[in-house]
């Protein structure tokens, strides 16, 4: 067990790191944030901060030296520089990042474990794209293999003419058949150092412009029916990776069962409701897991929980948000409320 006063390193400086840091502080740990960003909202609430690029190997080595355990709040941390660090300090291990950073390796990995992603194929040329369309049909979605998030780096296509040849060859892509789904949900689990696994309830997640807008409990019946199969897959993924900490898998609930969309080797926006809506939040259990502490109860505290994301300038309409005395307002401390930027969220329980 990590002793009180030990230092937890967080790679990445956004709101996920901020909420992790607040849970770490609650448990008596110190947090050191490593992030390249000019302003890090995680560093705002942490006693130590290294601002450096991911490639600054001396800064990364000094950071690792100063930390007892190191975790991630951002899945696109380059893996190569991490391999030079003391691997025993990293939780989860870098293999989880490696798999999750590339949509093609992620879907291949999950298929090998018996999961069902949308039909997919690697696309590096127009010929690959035409072959994928001939094999799987349209509509389809072409996504960049790396660095896409919140619907960025994606093209919905009805034919090969809907994406330019220059875009196709600019960066490695993956073709995905379009999934007709009834609902989207995620499985969020925590796995301890001893292999114990706990799951939070699965919310119904709705997206607007590719960005999560709401997570709601209870989810529709079809989600409840598909959760056991989705959980079993998520657990196999976590076990295959020797995973320690909180891990998220996103699914589409379809008439043919749960279709795997993607995984995140970290706490997740669709788990923010757990701060007030579950006995132990995803942030606290992530810190407990990486610190080797006993895991907390993941049960929901009420049958009805609603989490609404605050995107862009509307986040600062504070009086309106707090007009409902039951609203738990979370603002991430971002100074500029740009359109499409996640600025905070509100949770209502019961
Ligand atoms: P992603 O960044 O891959 O999670 O995609 C963002 C959102 O786009 C998802 O949450 C879905 O709402 C939608 N989406 C992504 N891939 C597919 C697909 N293959 N079929 C249907 N909808 C999709």
Coordinates of C-alpha atoms and ligand atoms in Angstrom, one line a residue:
X1 CA 0.0 0.0 0.0
X2 CA 1.2 3.4 -0.9
X3 CA 2.1 5.3 2.3
X4 CA 0.2 8.5 3.1
X5 CA 2.2 11.5 1.8
X6 CA 3.6 9.6 -1.2
X7 CA 3.5 11.3 -4.5
X8 CA 1.3 10.2 -7.4
X9 CA 2.4 11.4 -10.8
X10 CA -0.3 12.1 -13.4
X11 CA 0.6 12.3 -17.1
X12 CA -1.8 14.8 -18.7
X13 CA -3.1 18.0 -17.3
X14 CA -6.9 18.2 -18.0
X15 CA -10.1 17.9 -16.0
X16 CA -9.7 14.1 -15.6
X17 CA -6.3 14.7 -13.9
X18 CA -7.9 17.5 -11.9
X19 CA -10.6 15.3 -10.5
X20 CA -8.1 12.4 -9.9
X21 CA -5.8 14.9 -8.0
X22 CA -8.7 15.9 -5.8
X23 CA -9.4 12.3 -4.9
X24 CA -5.7 11.7 -4.3
X25 CA -5.6 14.7 -1.9
X26 CA -8.6 13.3 -0.1
X27 CA -6.6 10.1 0.5
X28 CA -3.6 11.9 1.8
X29 CA -1.4 11.8 -1.3
X30 CA 0.5 14.5 -3.1
X31 CA 0.1 14.9 -6.8
X32 CA 2.7 15.9 -9.4
X33 CA 1.3 16.7 -12.8
X34 CA 3.4 16.3 -16.0
X35 CA 1.7 18.1 -19.0
X36 CA 2.9 20.2 -21.9
X37 CA -0.1 22.6 -21.8
X38 CA 0.4 26.3 -21.1
X39 CA -2.4 26.1 -18.6
X40 CA -3.1 22.8 -16.8
X41 CA -6.3 22.6 -14.8
X42 CA -4.9 19.5 -13.1
X43 CA -1.8 21.4 -12.0
X44 CA -4.1 24.2 -10.6
X45 CA -5.1 21.8 -7.8
X46 CA -1.8 19.9 -7.4
X47 CA 1.3 20.9 -5.4
X48 CA 3.8 19.9 -8.1
X49 CA 3.9 20.5 -11.8
X50 CA 6.3 19.8 -14.6
X51 CA 5.5 21.7 -17.7
X52 CA 7.4 20.0 -20.5
X53 CA 6.8 18.2 -23.9
X54 CA 6.3 14.5 -23.9
X55 CA 9.6 14.2 -25.7
X56 CA 11.6 16.0 -23.0
X57 CA 13.2 12.8 -21.7
X58 CA 15.3 14.5 -18.9
X59 CA 12.2 16.3 -17.5
X60 CA 10.2 13.0 -17.7
X61 CA 13.0 11.1 -16.0
X62 CA 13.2 13.7 -13.2
X63 CA 9.4 13.6 -12.8
X64 CA 9.4 9.8 -12.6
X65 CA 12.2 10.0 -10.0
X66 CA 10.0 12.3 -7.9
X67 CA 6.9 10.1 -8.1
X68 CA 6.1 6.8 -6.3
X69 CA 3.4 5.8 -8.7
X70 CA 2.6 7.2 -12.2
X71 CA -0.7 7.2 -13.9
X72 CA -2.4 8.7 -17.0
X73 CA -5.4 10.9 -17.5
X74 CA -4.7 11.2 -21.3
X75 CA -4.5 8.2 -23.5
X76 CA -2.4 9.8 -26.2
X77 CA 0.7 10.1 -24.1
X78 CA 3.5 8.8 -26.4
X79 CA 4.5 5.4 -25.3
X80 CA 8.2 5.3 -26.4
X81 CA 9.4 7.8 -23.7
X82 CA 7.6 5.9 -21.0
X83 CA 9.4 2.7 -21.8
X84 CA 12.6 4.3 -20.5
X85 CA 11.1 4.8 -17.1
X86 CA 10.9 2.4 -14.1
X87 CA 8.0 0.2 -15.3
X88 CA 7.1 -0.8 -11.8
X89 CA 5.9 2.7 -11.2
X90 CA 3.4 2.9 -14.1
X91 CA -0.2 2.0 -13.5
X92 CA -1.9 1.0 -15.7
X93 CA 1.1 -0.3 -17.7
X94 CA 2.0 1.2 -21.1
X95 CA 0.6 -1.7 -23.1
X96 CA -2.9 -0.4 -22.4
X97 CA -2.0 2.9 -23.9
X98 CA -0.4 1.2 -26.9
X99 CA -3.5 -0.8 -27.7
X100 CA -5.9 2.1 -27.1
X101 CA -4.0 4.6 -29.1
X102 CA -4.5 3.0 -32.4
X103 CA -8.1 2.2 -33.4
X104 CA -7.0 -0.7 -35.7
X105 CA -4.9 -2.5 -33.0
X106 CA -7.6 -1.8 -30.5
X107 CA -10.3 -3.5 -32.6
X108 CA -8.0 -6.3 -33.6
X109 CA -7.1 -6.9 -29.9
X110 CA -10.8 -6.9 -28.8
X111 CA -11.8 -9.2 -31.7
X112 CA -9.2 -11.7 -30.6
X113 CA -10.7 -11.7 -27.1
X114 CA -14.1 -12.6 -28.5
X115 CA -15.6 -9.1 -28.7
X116 CA -17.6 -7.7 -31.6
X117 CA -16.5 -4.3 -33.0
X118 CA -18.2 -2.8 -36.1
X119 CA -16.8 -4.5 -39.3
X120 CA -13.4 -2.8 -39.8
X121 CA -10.4 -2.6 -42.1
X122 CA -7.1 -0.6 -42.1
X123 CA -7.1 2.1 -44.8
X124 CA -3.8 3.5 -46.1
X125 CA -4.9 4.2 -49.7
X126 CA -7.9 4.8 -51.9
X127 CA -7.6 1.1 -53.1
X128 CA -7.9 0.0 -49.4
X129 CA -11.0 2.2 -49.0
X130 CA -12.6 0.9 -52.2
X131 CA -11.9 -2.7 -51.1
X132 CA -13.4 -2.1 -47.7
X133 CA -16.5 -0.5 -49.2
X134 CA -16.8 -3.5 -51.6
X135 CA -16.5 -5.9 -48.7
X136 CA -18.6 -4.2 -46.0
X137 CA -20.7 -1.7 -47.9
X138 CA -21.8 1.8 -46.8
X139 CA -22.8 3.9 -45.0
X140 CA -19.5 3.8 -43.1
X141 CA -17.2 5.9 -41.0
X142 CA -13.6 6.5 -41.8
X143 CA -11.6 7.5 -38.8
X144 CA -7.9 8.4 -38.2
X145 CA -6.2 5.4 -36.5
X146 CA -4.6 7.7 -34.0
X147 CA -5.4 11.0 -32.1
X148 CA -9.1 11.2 -32.8
X149 CA -11.4 12.1 -29.9
X150 CA -14.9 13.5 -29.4
X151 CA -15.8 12.8 -33.0
X152 CA -12.8 14.6 -34.4
X153 CA -10.8 13.0 -37.3
X154 CA -13.9 11.2 -38.6
X155 CA -15.7 11.2 -42.0
X156 CA -19.1 9.6 -42.5
X157 CA -19.2 8.3 -46.0
X158 CA -21.8 6.9 -48.5
X159 CA -19.2 6.3 -51.2
X160 CA -15.5 6.7 -51.7
X161 CA -16.2 10.1 -53.3
X162 CA -17.1 11.5 -49.8
X163 CA -13.5 11.7 -48.7
X164 CA -10.7 13.1 -50.7
X165 CA -7.7 11.0 -51.7
X166 CA -5.4 13.5 -50.1
X167 CA -7.2 13.0 -46.7
X168 CA -7.1 9.2 -47.0
X169 CA -3.3 9.1 -47.6
X170 CA -2.5 11.9 -45.2
X171 CA -2.6 9.7 -42.1
X172 CA -3.4 6.0 -41.5
X173 CA -7.1 5.4 -41.2
X174 CA -9.5 2.7 -40.2
X175 CA -12.8 2.0 -42.0
X176 CA -15.8 1.1 -39.8
X177 CA -19.2 -0.1 -40.9
X178 CA -21.9 2.2 -39.7
X179 CA -23.6 0.6 -36.7
X180 CA -27.4 1.0 -36.2
X181 CA -27.9 1.1 -32.5
X182 CA -30.6 1.5 -30.0
X183 CA -28.4 3.2 -27.4
X184 CA -24.8 3.9 -26.4
X185 CA -23.4 2.8 -23.0
X186 CA -20.1 2.3 -21.4
X187 CA -18.7 -0.3 -19.0
X188 CA -16.5 1.3 -16.4
X189 CA -14.5 -1.0 -14.2
X190 CA -11.8 -0.8 -11.7
X191 CA -9.2 -3.5 -11.3
X192 CA -7.0 -3.7 -8.2
X193 CA -3.4 -4.8 -7.8
X194 CA -4.7 -8.1 -6.6
X195 CA -6.9 -8.6 -9.7
X196 CA -10.2 -7.8 -8.0
X197 CA -12.7 -6.2 -10.4
X198 CA -15.7 -4.0 -9.7
X199 CA -18.1 -2.4 -12.1
X200 CA -20.2 0.8 -11.9
X201 CA -23.7 0.7 -13.3
X202 CA -23.9 1.5 -17.0
X203 CA -25.6 4.8 -17.9
X204 CA -27.3 5.6 -21.1
X205 CA -24.9 8.0 -22.9
X206 CA -26.1 10.4 -25.6
X207 CA -23.8 12.4 -27.8
X208 CA -24.3 15.7 -29.6
X209 CA -21.8 16.5 -32.5
X210 CA -19.7 13.5 -31.4
X211 CA -19.3 14.8 -27.8
X212 CA -20.9 13.2 -24.8
X213 CA -23.8 15.3 -23.7
X214 CA -25.6 13.3 -21.1
X215 CA -25.2 10.1 -19.0
X216 CA -28.4 8.9 -17.4
X217 CA -29.4 6.1 -15.0
X218 CA -31.4 4.1 -15.3
X219 CA -30.4 3.1 -18.9
X220 CA -33.1 1.6 -21.2
X221 CA -33.9 -2.1 -20.8
X222 CA -31.8 -3.1 -23.9
X223 CA -28.7 -1.7 -22.2
X224 CA -29.4 -3.7 -19.0
X225 CA -29.8 -6.8 -21.1
X226 CA -26.5 -6.3 -22.8
X227 CA -24.4 -5.2 -19.8
X228 CA -23.4 -8.7 -18.6
X229 CA -21.9 -9.6 -22.0
X230 CA -20.2 -6.2 -22.3
X231 CA -18.8 -6.5 -18.8
X232 CA -17.4 -10.0 -19.4
X233 CA -15.5 -8.6 -22.5
X234 CA -14.3 -5.6 -20.6
X235 CA -13.0 -7.8 -17.8
X236 CA -11.2 -10.1 -20.4
X237 CA -9.6 -6.9 -21.8
X238 CA -8.4 -5.7 -18.4
X239 CA -7.1 -9.2 -17.5
X240 CA -5.3 -9.6 -20.8
X241 CA -3.6 -6.2 -20.2
X242 CA -2.8 -7.0 -16.5
X243 CA -4.6 -3.7 -16.0
X244 CA -4.5 -1.8 -12.7
X245 CA -6.9 1.2 -12.3
X246 CA -10.1 2.4 -13.9
X247 CA -10.7 1.3 -17.5
X248 CA -13.7 2.2 -19.8
X249 CA -15.2 0.4 -22.8
X250 CA -17.8 2.1 -24.9
X251 CA -20.5 0.0 -26.6
X252 CA -23.4 0.3 -28.9
X253 CA -26.5 -1.7 -27.8
X254 CA -27.8 -3.2 -31.1
X255 CA -30.5 -5.8 -32.0
X256 CA -27.6 -8.3 -32.4
X257 CA -26.0 -7.6 -29.0
X258 CA -23.3 -5.2 -27.7
X259 CA -21.0 -3.9 -30.4
X260 CA -17.6 -2.7 -29.0
X261 CA -16.8 0.9 -30.0
X262 CA -13.6 1.9 -28.2
X263 CA -11.8 1.7 -25.0
X264 CA -10.1 4.3 -22.8
X265 CA -7.3 3.3 -20.4
X266 CA -8.5 5.8 -17.9
X267 CA -11.3 7.4 -16.0
X268 CA -14.0 8.6 -18.4
X269 CA -16.5 11.4 -18.9
X270 CA -19.4 8.9 -18.8
X271 CA -18.3 8.1 -15.2
X272 CA -18.4 11.6 -13.8
X273 CA -21.8 10.9 -12.3
X274 CA -20.1 8.5 -9.9
X275 CA -18.7 11.4 -7.8
X276 CA -22.1 12.0 -6.2
X277 CA -24.1 9.0 -7.7
X278 CA -22.0 6.1 -6.5
X279 CA -20.7 5.1 -3.1
X280 CA -17.1 5.4 -4.4
X281 CA -16.3 7.5 -7.5
X282 CA -14.3 6.4 -10.5
X283 CA -11.6 8.9 -9.4
X284 CA -11.3 7.7 -5.9
X285 CA -11.3 4.0 -6.9
X286 CA -8.6 4.7 -9.6
X287 CA -6.4 6.2 -6.9
X288 CA -7.2 3.4 -4.5
X289 CA -6.3 0.8 -7.2
X290 CA -3.0 2.3 -8.2
X291 CA -2.1 2.9 -4.6
X292 CA -2.8 -0.7 -3.7
X293 CA -5.6 0.2 -1.2
X294 CA -8.8 -1.8 -0.9
X295 CA -11.3 -0.9 -3.6
X296 CA -14.5 1.0 -2.6
X297 CA -18.1 0.0 -3.2
X298 CA -19.1 0.9 -6.7
X299 CA -22.9 0.7 -6.1
X300 CA -25.1 3.6 -7.2
X301 CA -26.6 5.6 -4.4
X302 CA -29.9 6.1 -6.2
X303 CA -31.9 4.6 -9.1
X304 CA -31.9 7.9 -10.9
X305 CA -28.8 9.9 -11.7
X306 CA -28.3 12.4 -14.5
X307 CA -25.0 14.0 -15.6
X308 CA -25.2 16.8 -18.1
X309 CA -22.0 18.0 -19.7
X310 CA -21.4 21.8 -19.9
X311 CA -19.9 22.5 -23.2
X312 CA -18.7 25.9 -24.3
X313 CA -19.8 29.3 -23.0
X314 CA -23.1 28.0 -21.4
X315 CA -20.9 26.6 -18.6
X316 CA -20.6 30.0 -17.1
X317 CA -24.4 30.5 -16.6
X318 CA -23.8 29.6 -13.0
X319 CA -26.9 31.2 -11.5
X320 CA -29.1 29.2 -13.9
X321 CA -27.2 26.0 -13.1
X322 CA -27.5 26.5 -9.4
X323 CA -31.2 27.5 -9.5
X324 CA -31.8 23.8 -8.8
X325 CA -30.6 23.3 -5.3
X326 CA -29.9 19.6 -6.0
X327 CA -27.5 20.4 -8.8
X328 CA -23.9 19.5 -8.2
X329 CA -21.9 21.9 -10.4
X330 CA -18.4 21.0 -11.4
X331 CA -16.4 23.6 -13.3
X332 CA -12.9 22.5 -14.5
X333 CA -11.2 25.9 -14.1
X334 CA -10.7 26.4 -17.8
X335 CA -10.4 30.1 -18.5
X336 CA -11.6 30.2 -22.1
X337 CA -15.1 28.8 -22.9
X338 CA -14.6 28.0 -26.5
X339 CA -17.4 26.3 -28.5
X340 CA -17.3 22.6 -28.2
X341 CA -14.9 22.6 -25.2
X342 CA -15.8 20.6 -22.2
X343 CA -15.9 23.2 -19.4
X344 CA -17.7 21.3 -16.6
X345 CA -20.7 19.1 -15.7
X346 CA -23.7 19.0 -13.5
X347 CA -24.9 15.9 -11.7
X348 CA -28.3 15.4 -10.1
X349 CA -29.0 12.4 -7.9
X350 CA -32.5 11.0 -7.1
Ligands
LIG1 P1 -15.8 7.7 -31.3 O1 -14.9 8.9 -31.2 O2 -15.3 6.7 -32.2 O3 -16.3 7.2 -30.0 O4 -17.1 8.3 -32.1 C1 -17.9 9.3 -31.5 C2 -19.4 9.0 -31.7 O5 -19.7 8.8 -33.1 C3 -19.8 7.7 -31.1 O6 -20.1 7.9 -29.7 C4 -21.1 7.4 -31.9 O7 -22.2 8.1 -31.5 C5 -20.7 7.8 -33.3 N1 -20.1 6.6 -34.0 C6 -18.7 6.3 -34.0 N2 -18.5 5.2 -34.7 C7 -19.7 4.8 -35.2 C8 -20.1 3.6 -36.0 N3 -19.2 2.8 -36.5 N4 -21.4 3.5 -36.3 C9 -22.3 4.4 -35.8 N5 -22.0 5.5 -35.0 C10 -20.7 5.7 -34.7

